[in-house]
PDB file of C-alpha atoms in Angstrom:
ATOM      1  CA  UNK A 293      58.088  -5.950 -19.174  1.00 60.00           C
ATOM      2  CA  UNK A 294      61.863  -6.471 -18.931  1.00 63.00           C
ATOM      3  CA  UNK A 295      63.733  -8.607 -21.643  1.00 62.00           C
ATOM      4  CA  UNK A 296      66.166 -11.274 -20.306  1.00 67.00           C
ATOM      5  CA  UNK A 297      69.277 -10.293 -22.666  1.00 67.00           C
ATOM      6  CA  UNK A 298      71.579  -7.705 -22.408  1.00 70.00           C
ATOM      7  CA  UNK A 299      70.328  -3.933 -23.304  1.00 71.00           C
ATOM      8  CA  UNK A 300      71.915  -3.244 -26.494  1.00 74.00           C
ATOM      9  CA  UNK A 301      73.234  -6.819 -27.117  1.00 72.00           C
ATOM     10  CA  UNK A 302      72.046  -6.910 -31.009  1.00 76.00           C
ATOM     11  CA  UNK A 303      73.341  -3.227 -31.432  1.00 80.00           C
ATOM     12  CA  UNK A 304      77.106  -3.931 -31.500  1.00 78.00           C
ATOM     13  CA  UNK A 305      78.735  -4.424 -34.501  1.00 81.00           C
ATOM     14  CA  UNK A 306      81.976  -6.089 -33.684  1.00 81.00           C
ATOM     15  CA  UNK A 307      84.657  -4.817 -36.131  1.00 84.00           C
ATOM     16  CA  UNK A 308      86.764  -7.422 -38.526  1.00 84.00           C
ATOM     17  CA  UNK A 309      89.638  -6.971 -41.079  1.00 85.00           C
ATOM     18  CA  UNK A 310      88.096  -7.525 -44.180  1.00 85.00           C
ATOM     19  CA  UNK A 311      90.995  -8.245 -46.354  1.00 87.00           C
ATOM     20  CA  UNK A 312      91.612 -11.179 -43.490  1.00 86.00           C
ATOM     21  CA  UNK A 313      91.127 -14.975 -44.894  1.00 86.00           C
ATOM     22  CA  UNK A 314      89.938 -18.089 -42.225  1.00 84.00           C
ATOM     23  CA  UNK A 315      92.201 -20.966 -43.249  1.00 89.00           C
ATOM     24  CA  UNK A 316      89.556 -23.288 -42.444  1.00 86.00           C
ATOM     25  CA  UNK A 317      91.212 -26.564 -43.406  1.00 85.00           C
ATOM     26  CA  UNK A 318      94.182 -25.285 -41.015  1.00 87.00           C
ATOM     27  CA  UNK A 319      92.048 -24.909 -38.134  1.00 85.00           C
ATOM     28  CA  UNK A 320      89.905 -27.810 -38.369  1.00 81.00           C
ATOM     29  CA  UNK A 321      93.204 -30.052 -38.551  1.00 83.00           C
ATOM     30  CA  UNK A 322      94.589 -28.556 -35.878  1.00 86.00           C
ATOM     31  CA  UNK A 323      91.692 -28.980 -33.474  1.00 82.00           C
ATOM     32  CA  UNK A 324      91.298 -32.168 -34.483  1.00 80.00           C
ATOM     33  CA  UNK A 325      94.369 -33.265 -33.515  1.00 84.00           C
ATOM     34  CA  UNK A 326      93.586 -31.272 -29.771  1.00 84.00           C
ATOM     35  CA  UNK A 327      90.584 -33.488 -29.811  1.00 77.00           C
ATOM     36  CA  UNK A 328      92.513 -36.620 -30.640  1.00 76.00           C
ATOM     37  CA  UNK A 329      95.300 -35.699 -27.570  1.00 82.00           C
ATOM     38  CA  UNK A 330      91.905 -35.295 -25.058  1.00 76.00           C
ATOM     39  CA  UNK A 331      91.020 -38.883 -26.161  1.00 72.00           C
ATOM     40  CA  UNK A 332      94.341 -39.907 -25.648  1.00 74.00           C
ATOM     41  CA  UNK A 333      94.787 -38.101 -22.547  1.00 75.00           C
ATOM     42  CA  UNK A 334      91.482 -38.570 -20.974  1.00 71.00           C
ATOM     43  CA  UNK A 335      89.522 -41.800 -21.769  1.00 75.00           C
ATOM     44  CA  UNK A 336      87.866 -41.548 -18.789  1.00 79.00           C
ATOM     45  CA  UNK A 337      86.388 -38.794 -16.518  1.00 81.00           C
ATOM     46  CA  UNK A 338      85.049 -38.790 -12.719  1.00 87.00           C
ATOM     47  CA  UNK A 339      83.480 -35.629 -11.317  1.00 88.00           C
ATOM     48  CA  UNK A 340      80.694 -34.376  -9.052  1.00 90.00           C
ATOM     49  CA  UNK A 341      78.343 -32.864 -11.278  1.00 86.00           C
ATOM     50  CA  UNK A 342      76.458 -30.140  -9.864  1.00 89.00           C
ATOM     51  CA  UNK A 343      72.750 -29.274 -11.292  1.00 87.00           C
ATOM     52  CA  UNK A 344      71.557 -25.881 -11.225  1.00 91.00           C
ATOM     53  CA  UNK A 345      67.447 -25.887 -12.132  1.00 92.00           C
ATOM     54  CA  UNK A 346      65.685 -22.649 -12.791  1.00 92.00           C
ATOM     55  CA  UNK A 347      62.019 -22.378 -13.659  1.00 91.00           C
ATOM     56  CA  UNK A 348      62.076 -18.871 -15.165  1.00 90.00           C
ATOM     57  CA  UNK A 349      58.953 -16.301 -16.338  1.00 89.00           C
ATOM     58  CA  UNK A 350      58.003 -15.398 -19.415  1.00 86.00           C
ATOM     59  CA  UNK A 351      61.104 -12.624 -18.852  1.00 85.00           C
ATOM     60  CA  UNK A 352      63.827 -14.773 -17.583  1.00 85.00           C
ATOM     61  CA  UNK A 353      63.350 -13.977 -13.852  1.00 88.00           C
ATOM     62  CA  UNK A 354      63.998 -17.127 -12.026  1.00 90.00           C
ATOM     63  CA  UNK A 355      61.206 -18.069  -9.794  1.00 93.00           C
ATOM     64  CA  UNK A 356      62.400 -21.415  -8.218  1.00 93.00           C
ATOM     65  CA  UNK A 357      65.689 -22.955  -8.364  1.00 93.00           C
ATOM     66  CA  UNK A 358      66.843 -26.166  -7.229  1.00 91.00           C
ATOM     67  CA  UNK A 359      70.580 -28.380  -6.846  1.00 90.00           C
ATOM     68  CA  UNK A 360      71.782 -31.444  -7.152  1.00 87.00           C
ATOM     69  CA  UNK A 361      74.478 -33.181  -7.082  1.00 88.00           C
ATOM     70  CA  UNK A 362      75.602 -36.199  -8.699  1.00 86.00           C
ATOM     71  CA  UNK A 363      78.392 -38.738  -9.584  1.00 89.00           C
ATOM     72  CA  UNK A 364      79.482 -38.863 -12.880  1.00 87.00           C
ATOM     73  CA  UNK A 365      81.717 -41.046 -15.176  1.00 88.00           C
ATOM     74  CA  UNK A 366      82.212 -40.441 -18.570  1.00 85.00           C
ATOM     75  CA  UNK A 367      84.326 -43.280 -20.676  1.00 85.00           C
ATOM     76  CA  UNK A 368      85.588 -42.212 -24.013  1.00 80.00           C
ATOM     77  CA  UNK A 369      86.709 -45.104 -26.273  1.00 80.00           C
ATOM     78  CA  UNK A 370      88.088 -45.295 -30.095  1.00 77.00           C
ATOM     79  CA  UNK A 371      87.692 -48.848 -30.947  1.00 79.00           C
ATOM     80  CA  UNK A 372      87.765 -48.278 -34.623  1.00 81.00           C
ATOM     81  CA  UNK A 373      89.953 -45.632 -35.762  1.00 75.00           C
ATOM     82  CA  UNK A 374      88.017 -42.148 -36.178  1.00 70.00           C
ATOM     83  CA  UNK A 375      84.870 -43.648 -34.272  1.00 75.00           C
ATOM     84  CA  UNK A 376      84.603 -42.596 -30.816  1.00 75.00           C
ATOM     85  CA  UNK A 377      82.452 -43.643 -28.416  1.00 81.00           C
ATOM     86  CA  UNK A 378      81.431 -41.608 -25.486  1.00 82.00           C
ATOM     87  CA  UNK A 379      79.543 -43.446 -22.724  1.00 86.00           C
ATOM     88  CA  UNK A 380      78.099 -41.717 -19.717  1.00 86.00           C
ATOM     89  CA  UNK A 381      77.244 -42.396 -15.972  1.00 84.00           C
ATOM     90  CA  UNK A 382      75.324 -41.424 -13.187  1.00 83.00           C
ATOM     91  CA  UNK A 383      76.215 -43.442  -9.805  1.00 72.00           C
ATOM     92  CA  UNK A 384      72.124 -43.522  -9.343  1.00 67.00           C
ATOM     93  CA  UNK A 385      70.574 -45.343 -12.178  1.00 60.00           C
ATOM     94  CA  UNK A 386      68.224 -42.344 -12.559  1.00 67.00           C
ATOM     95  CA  UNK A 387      65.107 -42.139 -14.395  1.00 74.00           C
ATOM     96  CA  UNK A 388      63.528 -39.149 -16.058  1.00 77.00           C
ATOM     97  CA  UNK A 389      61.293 -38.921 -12.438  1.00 76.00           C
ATOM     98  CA  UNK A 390      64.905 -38.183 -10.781  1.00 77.00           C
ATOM     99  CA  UNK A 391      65.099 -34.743 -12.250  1.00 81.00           C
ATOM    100  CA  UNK A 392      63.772 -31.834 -11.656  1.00 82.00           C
ATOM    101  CA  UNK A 393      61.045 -31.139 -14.088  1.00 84.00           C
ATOM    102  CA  UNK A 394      61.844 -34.693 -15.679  1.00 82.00           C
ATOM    103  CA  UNK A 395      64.314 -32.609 -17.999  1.00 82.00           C
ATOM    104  CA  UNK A 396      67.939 -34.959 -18.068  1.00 80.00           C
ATOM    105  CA  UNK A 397      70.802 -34.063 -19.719  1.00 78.00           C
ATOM    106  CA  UNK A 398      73.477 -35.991 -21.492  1.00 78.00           C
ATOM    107  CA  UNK A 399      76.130 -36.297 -23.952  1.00 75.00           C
ATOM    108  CA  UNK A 400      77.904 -32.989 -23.124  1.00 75.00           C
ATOM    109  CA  UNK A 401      81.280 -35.055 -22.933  1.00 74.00           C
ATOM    110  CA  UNK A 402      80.636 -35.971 -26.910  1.00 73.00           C
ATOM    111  CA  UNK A 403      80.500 -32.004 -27.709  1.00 72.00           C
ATOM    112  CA  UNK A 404      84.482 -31.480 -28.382  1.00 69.00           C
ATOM    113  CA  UNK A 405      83.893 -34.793 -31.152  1.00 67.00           C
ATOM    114  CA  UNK A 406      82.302 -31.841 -33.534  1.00 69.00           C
ATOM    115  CA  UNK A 407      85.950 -30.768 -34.184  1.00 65.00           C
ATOM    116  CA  UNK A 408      87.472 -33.407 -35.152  1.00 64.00           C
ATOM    117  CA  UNK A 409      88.931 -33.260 -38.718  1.00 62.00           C
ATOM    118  CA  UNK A 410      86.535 -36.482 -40.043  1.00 63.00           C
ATOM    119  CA  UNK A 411      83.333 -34.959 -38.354  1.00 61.00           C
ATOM    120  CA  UNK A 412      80.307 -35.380 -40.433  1.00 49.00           C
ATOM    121  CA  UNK A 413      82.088 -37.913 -42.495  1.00 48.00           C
ATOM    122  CA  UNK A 414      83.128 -41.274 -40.621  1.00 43.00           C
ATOM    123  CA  UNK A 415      82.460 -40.133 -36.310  1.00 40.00           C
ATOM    124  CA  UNK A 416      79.616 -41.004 -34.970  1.00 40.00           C
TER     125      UNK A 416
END
C-alpha cells in the first residue's frame, strides 16, 4: 500500500532563529487593515467557479473525477462597523442533489474575515 503524502514529509525539520520574537499584535493589525482594504475594494465578486470532484481510495488514488462549472456572486457588506457580512450565490438555486456526492461548499469568501484585528471578539 502507497500513502497519499509526500515520502519524507514529517521528516523535515525546517530550521528557525531562535532568539527571533513574532510581534503578534503587529501582524494581526496589519492584516487587518489588508482585510479591511479587500472589503473596501471588493464588496462584491463575480466568477466562474470551477468544481473539481474526486472520489479517492483508501490511498488517495483518484478513481472518478467529475467538473462543474458554476456562476458565482459573492457580496461582502459591513453594515455595522467590524461586522461583516458575506453572502454567497450560485446562478442555479442548487440543492444538495446538484452536487456531486451531495457534498456543497460555501463560505470560502468569509475565510480572509479570520484576520481581522477584532476576530473572535465583535465579527461574526
Amino acid at each position: 500500500m502507497k500513502p497519499w503524502q509526500p515520502l519524507g514529509i514529517d521528516q523535515t525539520k525546517l530550521s528557525v532563529a531562535a532568539d527571533v520574537t513574532c510581534p503578534l499584535a503587529n501582524v494581526i493589525e496589519m492584516s487587518g487593515n489588508r482585510v479591511k482594504e479587500l472589503v473596501t475594494d471588493v464588496s462584491r465578486i463575480a466568477a466562474i467557479e470551477r468544481l473539481l470532484h474526486e472520489q479517492v481510495d483508501e490511498i488517495g488514488n483518484p478513481i472518478t473525477k467529475e467538473t462543474r462549472n458554476y456562476n458565482y456572486v459573492a457580496s461582502i457588506t459591513e453594515d455595522t462597523p467590524g461586522f461583516l457580512g458575506v453572502d454567497e450565490y450560485r446562478a442555479a438555486h442548487l440543492g444538495l442533489i446538484d452536487f456531486p456526492d451531495q457534498i456543497s461548499s460555501s463560505g470560502f469568501a468569509a475565510w480572509p474575515w479570520c484576520f481581522t484585528p477584532t476576530c473572535g471578539t465583535t465579527s461574526t
